[in-house]
Amino acid sequence: MTHPFPVKVVALQAGVSVATVDRVIKQRGGVHANTVRRVMQALDELARQSTQVGLSGRKFMLDVLMVAPRRFTDAVRAALESELPSLHPAVLRSRFHLHETLEVEGIVELLERICKNGSHGVLLKAPDLPPVAEAVNRLAAAGIPVVTLVTDLPASARRSYVGMDNRAAGETAACLIGQWLGAGKRPRKQQVLVTLSSNRFHGEEEREIGFRRALRERHRHLSIVEVSEGHGIDGATGALVRQALAGYADIAAVYSIGGGNAAIVQAFAQAGRPCQVFIGHDLDADNVALLKSGAIQAVLHHDLGQDMRRACQEILRAQGALPVVAHAPPLSAIQIVTPWNLPALNGLN
């Protein structure tokens, strides 16, 4: 097995010993299959990133741990790797730990492994649960800063949160749905289906709180039907939505907080039910296609590239490579994207 990278660099990328990498590369056997996969993934990551980032100057290793649907983690990976060249003369490389679903024990185990192997910083999207917060605290105590992405762990020792104001996003969705369904002098009582990937994510909870509050204050004729724990995965989300449609006759709109939007649209079609207004989050490939087809009316988007740049800058500040700023940078702007103002993003258009 030939490759252009020093064994020490591969070992650092994979988080294993030099001897283990040497054994895998020379195919001498005696290495666990999971470890072999980690080494191969490290080689793949180095190959991709070396085309964008020169391996010179001061080097920093980031670990990116995310529990989210693949369509979203793919978008985050692409955004991060596209931002790496802008961070010169510092050089940042990234190790990815991406899972569509992962129990809290697995998340804690991964964070403990990162702490043991060493890292310059962690970008984390994980549920807001005490064991996860405690693991983040241990990383911080070991001098490894953690930046939370999209969803926060506010009770932990994380360095900062990068993403949009999720409560404001929920209020924005309520405003759009309330207006597009039409209030009038005597508005008709209708229901809005709110879908979450899981009620364990702080960001999703904040979006729902903002949405409920705005409906209560300005659109009392609209009530909420909530489904959760589909993890943004099409199969599980679609099944939950089909159950909701069978049980509630007045669902007229959808606020999709947690994703799986193609499956939600399909569930309405299979039930022969119209969806008058559909608001989603994030411009992944599925949502771009759904916007173009008219199946959803708007997506609440934030610039992932800007988020990745800010997250990396936070890690560099924590490592003393950038000066500390007097004020925390603002949260990401909420962009309302419709079929008529789709931006060009990562070749999705």
JSON list of N, CA and C in Angstrom, two decimals, residues 68-135:
[
{"chain": "A", "resi": 68, "resn": "ALA", "atom": "N", "xyz": [-25.93, 13.32, 13.40]},
{"chain": "A", "resi": 68, "resn": "ALA", "atom": "CA", "xyz": [-26.87, 14.00, 12.50]},
{"chain": "A", "resi": 68, "resn": "ALA", "atom": "C", "xyz": [-27.01, 13.17, 11.23]},
{"chain": "A", "resi": 69, "resn": "PRO", "atom": "N", "xyz": [-28.10, 13.38, 10.48]},
{"chain": "A", "resi": 69, "resn": "PRO", "atom": "CA", "xyz": [-28.25, 12.66, 9.21]},
{"chain": "A", "resi": 69, "resn": "PRO", "atom": "C", "xyz": [-27.08, 12.93, 8.27]},
{"chain": "A", "resi": 70, "resn": "ARG", "atom": "N", "xyz": [-26.78, 11.95, 7.45]},
{"chain": "A", "resi": 70, "resn": "ARG", "atom": "CA", "xyz": [-25.60, 12.05, 6.59]},
{"chain": "A", "resi": 70, "resn": "ARG", "atom": "C", "xyz": [-25.67, 13.25, 5.66]},
{"chain": "A", "resi": 71, "resn": "ARG", "atom": "N", "xyz": [-26.88, 13.58, 5.16]},
{"chain": "A", "resi": 71, "resn": "ARG", "atom": "CA", "xyz": [-26.97, 14.71, 4.23]},
{"chain": "A", "resi": 71, "resn": "ARG", "atom": "C", "xyz": [-26.47, 15.99, 4.89]},
{"chain": "A", "resi": 72, "resn": "PHE", "atom": "N", "xyz": [-26.67, 16.12, 6.22]},
{"chain": "A", "resi": 72, "resn": "PHE", "atom": "CA", "xyz": [-26.20, 17.32, 6.91]},
{"chain": "A", "resi": 72, "resn": "PHE", "atom": "C", "xyz": [-24.71, 17.23, 7.23]},
{"chain": "A", "resi": 73, "resn": "THR", "atom": "N", "xyz": [-24.26, 16.06, 7.70]},
{"chain": "A", "resi": 73, "resn": "THR", "atom": "CA", "xyz": [-22.82, 15.95, 8.00]},
{"chain": "A", "resi": 73, "resn": "THR", "atom": "C", "xyz": [-21.98, 16.07, 6.74]},
{"chain": "A", "resi": 74, "resn": "ASP", "atom": "N", "xyz": [-22.50, 15.61, 5.60]},
{"chain": "A", "resi": 74, "resn": "ASP", "atom": "CA", "xyz": [-21.78, 15.80, 4.33]},
{"chain": "A", "resi": 74, "resn": "ASP", "atom": "C", "xyz": [-21.63, 17.29, 4.03]},
{"chain": "A", "resi": 75, "resn": "ALA", "atom": "N", "xyz": [-22.70, 18.06, 4.29]},
{"chain": "A", "resi": 75, "resn": "ALA", "atom": "CA", "xyz": [-22.64, 19.50, 4.04]},
{"chain": "A", "resi": 75, "resn": "ALA", "atom": "C", "xyz": [-21.65, 20.18, 4.97]},
{"chain": "A", "resi": 76, "resn": "VAL", "atom": "N", "xyz": [-21.62, 19.75, 6.22]},
{"chain": "A", "resi": 76, "resn": "VAL", "atom": "CA", "xyz": [-20.67, 20.33, 7.18]},
{"chain": "A", "resi": 76, "resn": "VAL", "atom": "C", "xyz": [-19.24, 19.98, 6.79]},
{"chain": "A", "resi": 77, "resn": "ARG", "atom": "N", "xyz": [-19.00, 18.73, 6.42]},
{"chain": "A", "resi": 77, "resn": "ARG", "atom": "CA", "xyz": [-17.65, 18.32, 6.00]},
{"chain": "A", "resi": 77, "resn": "ARG", "atom": "C", "xyz": [-17.18, 19.16, 4.81]},
{"chain": "A", "resi": 78, "resn": "ALA", "atom": "N", "xyz": [-18.05, 19.31, 3.82]},
{"chain": "A", "resi": 78, "resn": "ALA", "atom": "CA", "xyz": [-17.68, 20.09, 2.64]},
{"chain": "A", "resi": 78, "resn": "ALA", "atom": "C", "xyz": [-17.40, 21.55, 3.00]},
{"chain": "A", "resi": 79, "resn": "ALA", "atom": "N", "xyz": [-18.24, 22.11, 3.88]},
{"chain": "A", "resi": 79, "resn": "ALA", "atom": "CA", "xyz": [-18.05, 23.51, 4.28]},
{"chain": "A", "resi": 79, "resn": "ALA", "atom": "C", "xyz": [-16.74, 23.69, 5.04]},
{"chain": "A", "resi": 80, "resn": "LEU", "atom": "N", "xyz": [-16.44, 22.76, 5.94]},
{"chain": "A", "resi": 80, "resn": "LEU", "atom": "CA", "xyz": [-15.21, 22.87, 6.72]},
{"chain": "A", "resi": 80, "resn": "LEU", "atom": "C", "xyz": [-13.99, 22.76, 5.82]},
{"chain": "A", "resi": 81, "resn": "GLU", "atom": "N", "xyz": [-13.97, 21.76, 4.97]},
{"chain": "A", "resi": 81, "resn": "GLU", "atom": "CA", "xyz": [-12.79, 21.54, 4.14]},
{"chain": "A", "resi": 81, "resn": "GLU", "atom": "C", "xyz": [-12.60, 22.68, 3.12]},
{"chain": "A", "resi": 82, "resn": "SER", "atom": "N", "xyz": [-13.70, 23.31, 2.71]},
{"chain": "A", "resi": 82, "resn": "SER", "atom": "CA", "xyz": [-13.56, 24.44, 1.79]},
{"chain": "A", "resi": 82, "resn": "SER", "atom": "C", "xyz": [-13.02, 25.68, 2.50]},
{"chain": "A", "resi": 83, "resn": "GLU", "atom": "N", "xyz": [-13.17, 25.74, 3.82]},
{"chain": "A", "resi": 83, "resn": "GLU", "atom": "CA", "xyz": [-12.69, 26.90, 4.58]},
{"chain": "A", "resi": 83, "resn": "GLU", "atom": "C", "xyz": [-11.24, 26.76, 5.03]},
{"chain": "A", "resi": 84, "resn": "LEU", "atom": "N", "xyz": [-10.70, 25.56, 5.01]},
{"chain": "A", "resi": 84, "resn": "LEU", "atom": "CA", "xyz": [-9.35, 25.35, 5.53]},
{"chain": "A", "resi": 84, "resn": "LEU", "atom": "C", "xyz": [-8.29, 26.24, 4.89]},
{"chain": "A", "resi": 85, "resn": "PRO", "atom": "N", "xyz": [-8.33, 26.44, 3.55]},
{"chain": "A", "resi": 85, "resn": "PRO", "atom": "CA", "xyz": [-7.29, 27.29, 2.96]},
{"chain": "A", "resi": 85, "resn": "PRO", "atom": "C", "xyz": [-7.31, 28.72, 3.46]},
{"chain": "A", "resi": 86, "resn": "SER", "atom": "N", "xyz": [-8.48, 29.21, 3.89]},
{"chain": "A", "resi": 86, "resn": "SER", "atom": "CA", "xyz": [-8.59, 30.61, 4.32]},
{"chain": "A", "resi": 86, "resn": "SER", "atom": "C", "xyz": [-7.93, 30.85, 5.68]},
{"chain": "A", "resi": 87, "resn": "LEU", "atom": "N", "xyz": [-7.51, 29.77, 6.34]},
{"chain": "A", "resi": 87, "resn": "LEU", "atom": "CA", "xyz": [-6.95, 29.90, 7.68]},
{"chain": "A", "resi": 87, "resn": "LEU", "atom": "C", "xyz": [-5.43, 29.93, 7.69]},
{"chain": "A", "resi": 88, "resn": "HIS", "atom": "N", "xyz": [-4.81, 29.98, 6.52]},
{"chain": "A", "resi": 88, "resn": "HIS", "atom": "CA", "xyz": [-3.35, 30.11, 6.46]},
{"chain": "A", "resi": 88, "resn": "HIS", "atom": "C", "xyz": [-2.92, 31.42, 7.13]},
{"chain": "A", "resi": 89, "resn": "PRO", "atom": "N", "xyz": [-1.72, 31.48, 7.73]},
{"chain": "A", "resi": 89, "resn": "PRO", "atom": "CA", "xyz": [-0.63, 30.49, 7.64]},
{"chain": "A", "resi": 89, "resn": "PRO", "atom": "C", "xyz": [-0.78, 29.30, 8.59]},
{"chain": "A", "resi": 90, "resn": "ALA", "atom": "N", "xyz": [-1.75, 29.34, 9.51]},
{"chain": "A", "resi": 90, "resn": "ALA", "atom": "CA", "xyz": [-1.99, 28.14, 10.32]},
{"chain": "A", "resi": 90, "resn": "ALA", "atom": "C", "xyz": [-2.56, 27.05, 9.42]},
{"chain": "A", "resi": 91, "resn": "VAL", "atom": "N", "xyz": [-2.26, 25.83, 9.75]},
{"chain": "A", "resi": 91, "resn": "VAL", "atom": "CA", "xyz": [-2.77, 24.68, 9.00]},
{"chain": "A", "resi": 91, "resn": "VAL", "atom": "C", "xyz": [-3.63, 23.84, 9.92]},
{"chain": "A", "resi": 92, "resn": "LEU", "atom": "N", "xyz": [-4.89, 23.66, 9.55]},
{"chain": "A", "resi": 92, "resn": "LEU", "atom": "CA", "xyz": [-5.80, 22.83, 10.34]},
{"chain": "A", "resi": 92, "resn": "LEU", "atom": "C", "xyz": [-6.16, 21.60, 9.54]},
{"chain": "A", "resi": 93, "resn": "ARG", "atom": "N", "xyz": [-6.03, 20.47, 10.20]},
{"chain": "A", "resi": 93, "resn": "ARG", "atom": "CA", "xyz": [-6.50, 19.21, 9.61]},
{"chain": "A", "resi": 93, "resn": "ARG", "atom": "C", "xyz": [-7.61, 18.68, 10.50]},
{"chain": "A", "resi": 94, "resn": "SER", "atom": "N", "xyz": [-8.47, 17.86, 9.92]},
{"chain": "A", "resi": 94, "resn": "SER", "atom": "CA", "xyz": [-9.65, 17.43, 10.66]},
{"chain": "A", "resi": 94, "resn": "SER", "atom": "C", "xyz": [-9.84, 15.92, 10.59]},
{"chain": "A", "resi": 95, "resn": "ARG", "atom": "N", "xyz": [-10.22, 15.37, 11.72]},
{"chain": "A", "resi": 95, "resn": "ARG", "atom": "CA", "xyz": [-10.63, 13.96, 11.81]},
{"chain": "A", "resi": 95, "resn": "ARG", "atom": "C", "xyz": [-12.14, 13.95, 12.03]},
{"chain": "A", "resi": 96, "resn": "PHE", "atom": "N", "xyz": [-12.86, 13.14, 11.27]},
{"chain": "A", "resi": 96, "resn": "PHE", "atom": "CA", "xyz": [-14.31, 13.15, 11.34]},
{"chain": "A", "resi": 96, "resn": "PHE", "atom": "C", "xyz": [-14.83, 11.90, 12.04]},
{"chain": "A", "resi": 97, "resn": "HIS", "atom": "N", "xyz": [-15.78, 12.13, 12.94]},
{"chain": "A", "resi": 97, "resn": "HIS", "atom": "CA", "xyz": [-16.49, 11.05, 13.64]},
{"chain": "A", "resi": 97, "resn": "HIS", "atom": "C", "xyz": [-17.97, 11.34, 13.44]},
{"chain": "A", "resi": 98, "resn": "LEU", "atom": "N", "xyz": [-18.54, 10.82, 12.37]},
{"chain": "A", "resi": 98, "resn": "LEU", "atom": "CA", "xyz": [-19.88, 11.19, 11.93]},
{"chain": "A", "resi": 98, "resn": "LEU", "atom": "C", "xyz": [-20.83, 10.01, 12.07]},
{"chain": "A", "resi": 99, "resn": "HIS", "atom": "N", "xyz": [-21.94, 10.23, 12.75]},
{"chain": "A", "resi": 99, "resn": "HIS", "atom": "CA", "xyz": [-22.91, 9.16, 12.99]},
{"chain": "A", "resi": 99, "resn": "HIS", "atom": "C", "xyz": [-24.32, 9.69, 12.82]},
{"chain": "A", "resi": 100, "resn": "GLU", "atom": "N", "xyz": [-25.16, 8.91, 12.14]},
{"chain": "A", "resi": 100, "resn": "GLU", "atom": "CA", "xyz": [-26.57, 9.31, 12.02]},
{"chain": "A", "resi": 100, "resn": "GLU", "atom": "C", "xyz": [-27.29, 9.13, 13.35]},
{"chain": "A", "resi": 101, "resn": "THR", "atom": "N", "xyz": [-27.01, 8.05, 14.03]},
{"chain": "A", "resi": 101, "resn": "THR", "atom": "CA", "xyz": [-27.53, 7.84, 15.39]},
{"chain": "A", "resi": 101, "resn": "THR", "atom": "C", "xyz": [-26.39, 7.25, 16.22]},
{"chain": "A", "resi": 102, "resn": "LEU", "atom": "N", "xyz": [-26.35, 7.62, 17.48]},
{"chain": "A", "resi": 102, "resn": "LEU", "atom": "CA", "xyz": [-25.34, 7.09, 18.39]},
{"chain": "A", "resi": 102, "resn": "LEU", "atom": "C", "xyz": [-25.82, 7.30, 19.81]},
{"chain": "A", "resi": 103, "resn": "GLU", "atom": "N", "xyz": [-25.84, 6.23, 20.58]},
{"chain": "A", "resi": 103, "resn": "GLU", "atom": "CA", "xyz": [-26.28, 6.34, 21.97]},
{"chain": "A", "resi": 103, "resn": "GLU", "atom": "C", "xyz": [-25.28, 7.16, 22.77]},
{"chain": "A", "resi": 104, "resn": "VAL", "atom": "N", "xyz": [-25.76, 7.69, 23.89]},
{"chain": "A", "resi": 104, "resn": "VAL", "atom": "CA", "xyz": [-24.94, 8.59, 24.69]},
{"chain": "A", "resi": 104, "resn": "VAL", "atom": "C", "xyz": [-23.63, 7.92, 25.12]},
{"chain": "A", "resi": 105, "resn": "GLU", "atom": "N", "xyz": [-23.68, 6.61, 25.40]},
{"chain": "A", "resi": 105, "resn": "GLU", "atom": "CA", "xyz": [-22.45, 5.90, 25.81]},
{"chain": "A", "resi": 105, "resn": "GLU", "atom": "C", "xyz": [-21.40, 5.94, 24.70]},
{"chain": "A", "resi": 106, "resn": "GLY", "atom": "N", "xyz": [-21.86, 5.81, 23.45]},
{"chain": "A", "resi": 106, "resn": "GLY", "atom": "CA", "xyz": [-20.93, 5.87, 22.33]},
{"chain": "A", "resi": 106, "resn": "GLY", "atom": "C", "xyz": [-20.33, 7.25, 22.14]},
{"chain": "A", "resi": 107, "resn": "ILE", "atom": "N", "xyz": [-21.15, 8.28, 22.36]},
{"chain": "A", "resi": 107, "resn": "ILE", "atom": "CA", "xyz": [-20.64, 9.65, 22.25]},
{"chain": "A", "resi": 107, "resn": "ILE", "atom": "C", "xyz": [-19.58, 9.91, 23.30]},
{"chain": "A", "resi": 108, "resn": "VAL", "atom": "N", "xyz": [-19.88, 9.52, 24.54]},
{"chain": "A", "resi": 108, "resn": "VAL", "atom": "CA", "xyz": [-18.92, 9.72, 25.63]},
{"chain": "A", "resi": 108, "resn": "VAL", "atom": "C", "xyz": [-17.64, 8.94, 25.36]},
{"chain": "A", "resi": 109, "resn": "GLU", "atom": "N", "xyz": [-17.76, 7.73, 24.84]},
{"chain": "A", "resi": 109, "resn": "GLU", "atom": "CA", "xyz": [-16.57, 6.92, 24.54]},
{"chain": "A", "resi": 109, "resn": "GLU", "atom": "C", "xyz": [-15.70, 7.60, 23.49]},
{"chain": "A", "resi": 110, "resn": "LEU", "atom": "N", "xyz": [-16.34, 8.16, 22.45]},
{"chain": "A", "resi": 110, "resn": "LEU", "atom": "CA", "xyz": [-15.57, 8.86, 21.43]},
{"chain": "A", "resi": 110, "resn": "LEU", "atom": "C", "xyz": [-14.87, 10.09, 22.00]},
{"chain": "A", "resi": 111, "resn": "LEU", "atom": "N", "xyz": [-15.57, 10.84, 22.84]},
{"chain": "A", "resi": 111, "resn": "LEU", "atom": "CA", "xyz": [-14.96, 12.03, 23.46]},
{"chain": "A", "resi": 111, "resn": "LEU", "atom": "C", "xyz": [-13.80, 11.64, 24.37]},
{"chain": "A", "resi": 112, "resn": "GLU", "atom": "N", "xyz": [-13.95, 10.53, 25.08]},
{"chain": "A", "resi": 112, "resn": "GLU", "atom": "CA", "xyz": [-12.86, 10.05, 25.94]},
{"chain": "A", "resi": 112, "resn": "GLU", "atom": "C", "xyz": [-11.67, 9.62, 25.10]},
{"chain": "A", "resi": 113, "resn": "ARG", "atom": "N", "xyz": [-11.92, 9.01, 23.95]},
{"chain": "A", "resi": 113, "resn": "ARG", "atom": "CA", "xyz": [-10.82, 8.57, 23.08]},
{"chain": "A", "resi": 113, "resn": "ARG", "atom": "C", "xyz": [-10.08, 9.78, 22.53]},
{"chain": "A", "resi": 114, "resn": "ILE", "atom": "N", "xyz": [-10.85, 10.82, 22.13]},
{"chain": "A", "resi": 114, "resn": "ILE", "atom": "CA", "xyz": [-10.22, 12.04, 21.64]},
{"chain": "A", "resi": 114, "resn": "ILE", "atom": "C", "xyz": [-9.35, 12.66, 22.72]},
{"chain": "A", "resi": 115, "resn": "CYS", "atom": "N", "xyz": [-9.86, 12.66, 23.95]},
{"chain": "A", "resi": 115, "resn": "CYS", "atom": "CA", "xyz": [-9.09, 13.22, 25.07]},
{"chain": "A", "resi": 115, "resn": "CYS", "atom": "C", "xyz": [-7.81, 12.42, 25.28]},
{"chain": "A", "resi": 116, "resn": "LYS", "atom": "N", "xyz": [-7.90, 11.11, 25.19]},
{"chain": "A", "resi": 116, "resn": "LYS", "atom": "CA", "xyz": [-6.74, 10.25, 25.40]},
{"chain": "A", "resi": 116, "resn": "LYS", "atom": "C", "xyz": [-5.70, 10.41, 24.28]},
{"chain": "A", "resi": 117, "resn": "ASN", "atom": "N", "xyz": [-6.18, 10.47, 23.02]},
{"chain": "A", "resi": 117, "resn": "ASN", "atom": "CA", "xyz": [-5.27, 10.54, 21.89]},
{"chain": "A", "resi": 117, "resn": "ASN", "atom": "C", "xyz": [-4.68, 11.93, 21.67]},
{"chain": "A", "resi": 118, "resn": "GLY", "atom": "N", "xyz": [-5.38, 12.94, 22.20]},
{"chain": "A", "resi": 118, "resn": "GLY", "atom": "CA", "xyz": [-4.92, 14.31, 22.03]},
{"chain": "A", "resi": 118, "resn": "GLY", "atom": "C", "xyz": [-5.55, 14.99, 20.83]},
{"chain": "A", "resi": 119, "resn": "SER", "atom": "N", "xyz": [-5.84, 16.25, 20.96]},
{"chain": "A", "resi": 119, "resn": "SER", "atom": "CA", "xyz": [-6.46, 17.04, 19.91]},
{"chain": "A", "resi": 119, "resn": "SER", "atom": "C", "xyz": [-6.27, 18.51, 20.26]},
{"chain": "A", "resi": 120, "resn": "HIS", "atom": "N", "xyz": [-6.29, 19.36, 19.24]},
{"chain": "A", "resi": 120, "resn": "HIS", "atom": "CA", "xyz": [-6.22, 20.80, 19.49]},
{"chain": "A", "resi": 120, "resn": "HIS", "atom": "C", "xyz": [-7.60, 21.41, 19.69]},
{"chain": "A", "resi": 121, "resn": "GLY", "atom": "N", "xyz": [-8.65, 20.66, 19.39]},
{"chain": "A", "resi": 121, "resn": "GLY", "atom": "CA", "xyz": [-9.99, 21.17, 19.58]},
{"chain": "A", "resi": 121, "resn": "GLY", "atom": "C", "xyz": [-11.03, 20.23, 19.00]},
{"chain": "A", "resi": 122, "resn": "VAL", "atom": "N", "xyz": [-12.26, 20.36, 19.49]},
{"chain": "A", "resi": 122, "resn": "VAL", "atom": "CA", "xyz": [-13.36, 19.49, 19.06]},
{"chain": "A", "resi": 122, "resn": "VAL", "atom": "C", "xyz": [-14.52, 20.36, 18.61]},
{"chain": "A", "resi": 123, "resn": "LEU", "atom": "N", "xyz": [-15.05, 20.05, 17.43]},
{"chain": "A", "resi": 123, "resn": "LEU", "atom": "CA", "xyz": [-16.30, 20.64, 16.96]},
{"chain": "A", "resi": 123, "resn": "LEU", "atom": "C", "xyz": [-17.37, 19.59, 17.18]},
{"chain": "A", "resi": 124, "resn": "LEU", "atom": "N", "xyz": [-18.41, 19.93, 17.94]},
{"chain": "A", "resi": 124, "resn": "LEU", "atom": "CA", "xyz": [-19.33, 18.92, 18.46]},
{"chain": "A", "resi": 124, "resn": "LEU", "atom": "C", "xyz": [-20.78, 19.26, 18.19]},
{"chain": "A", "resi": 125, "resn": "LYS", "atom": "N", "xyz": [-21.51, 18.32, 17.62]},
{"chain": "A", "resi": 125, "resn": "LYS", "atom": "CA", "xyz": [-22.97, 18.35, 17.56]},
{"chain": "A", "resi": 125, "resn": "LYS", "atom": "C", "xyz": [-23.47, 17.09, 18.25]},
{"chain": "A", "resi": 126, "resn": "ALA", "atom": "N", "xyz": [-24.05, 17.26, 19.42]},
{"chain": "A", "resi": 126, "resn": "ALA", "atom": "CA", "xyz": [-24.44, 16.11, 20.23]},
{"chain": "A", "resi": 126, "resn": "ALA", "atom": "C", "xyz": [-25.63, 16.50, 21.10]},
{"chain": "A", "resi": 127, "resn": "PRO", "atom": "N", "xyz": [-26.37, 15.51, 21.61]},
{"chain": "A", "resi": 127, "resn": "PRO", "atom": "CA", "xyz": [-27.51, 15.82, 22.47]},
{"chain": "A", "resi": 127, "resn": "PRO", "atom": "C", "xyz": [-27.08, 16.43, 23.79]},
{"chain": "A", "resi": 128, "resn": "ASP", "atom": "N", "xyz": [-27.98, 17.25, 24.32]},
{"chain": "A", "resi": 128, "resn": "ASP", "atom": "CA", "xyz": [-27.72, 17.96, 25.57]},
{"chain": "A", "resi": 128, "resn": "ASP", "atom": "C", "xyz": [-28.10, 17.06, 26.74]},
{"chain": "A", "resi": 129, "resn": "LEU", "atom": "N", "xyz": [-27.18, 16.18, 27.10]},
{"chain": "A", "resi": 129, "resn": "LEU", "atom": "CA", "xyz": [-27.39, 15.23, 28.18]},
{"chain": "A", "resi": 129, "resn": "LEU", "atom": "C", "xyz": [-26.25, 15.32, 29.18]},
{"chain": "A", "resi": 130, "resn": "PRO", "atom": "N", "xyz": [-26.50, 15.10, 30.48]},
{"chain": "A", "resi": 130, "resn": "PRO", "atom": "CA", "xyz": [-25.44, 15.26, 31.49]},
{"chain": "A", "resi": 130, "resn": "PRO", "atom": "C", "xyz": [-24.16, 14.47, 31.20]},
{"chain": "A", "resi": 131, "resn": "PRO", "atom": "N", "xyz": [-24.22, 13.19, 30.77]},
{"chain": "A", "resi": 131, "resn": "PRO", "atom": "CA", "xyz": [-22.95, 12.49, 30.51]},
{"chain": "A", "resi": 131, "resn": "PRO", "atom": "C", "xyz": [-22.12, 13.14, 29.41]},
{"chain": "A", "resi": 132, "resn": "VAL", "atom": "N", "xyz": [-22.79, 13.70, 28.39]},
{"chain": "A", "resi": 132, "resn": "VAL", "atom": "CA", "xyz": [-22.06, 14.38, 27.32]},
{"chain": "A", "resi": 132, "resn": "VAL", "atom": "C", "xyz": [-21.43, 15.65, 27.85]},
{"chain": "A", "resi": 133, "resn": "ALA", "atom": "N", "xyz": [-22.19, 16.42, 28.62]},
{"chain": "A", "resi": 133, "resn": "ALA", "atom": "CA", "xyz": [-21.66, 17.66, 29.21]},
{"chain": "A", "resi": 133, "resn": "ALA", "atom": "C", "xyz": [-20.47, 17.37, 30.11]},
{"chain": "A", "resi": 134, "resn": "GLU", "atom": "N", "xyz": [-20.54, 16.29, 30.88]},
{"chain": "A", "resi": 134, "resn": "GLU", "atom": "CA", "xyz": [-19.43, 15.93, 31.77]},
{"chain": "A", "resi": 134, "resn": "GLU", "atom": "C", "xyz": [-18.20, 15.54, 30.96]},
{"chain": "A", "resi": 135, "resn": "ALA", "atom": "N", "xyz": [-18.39, 14.85, 29.84]},
{"chain": "A", "resi": 135, "resn": "ALA", "atom": "CA", "xyz": [-17.25, 14.50, 28.98]},
{"chain": "A", "resi": 135, "resn": "ALA", "atom": "C", "xyz": [-16.62, 15.75, 28.39]}
]
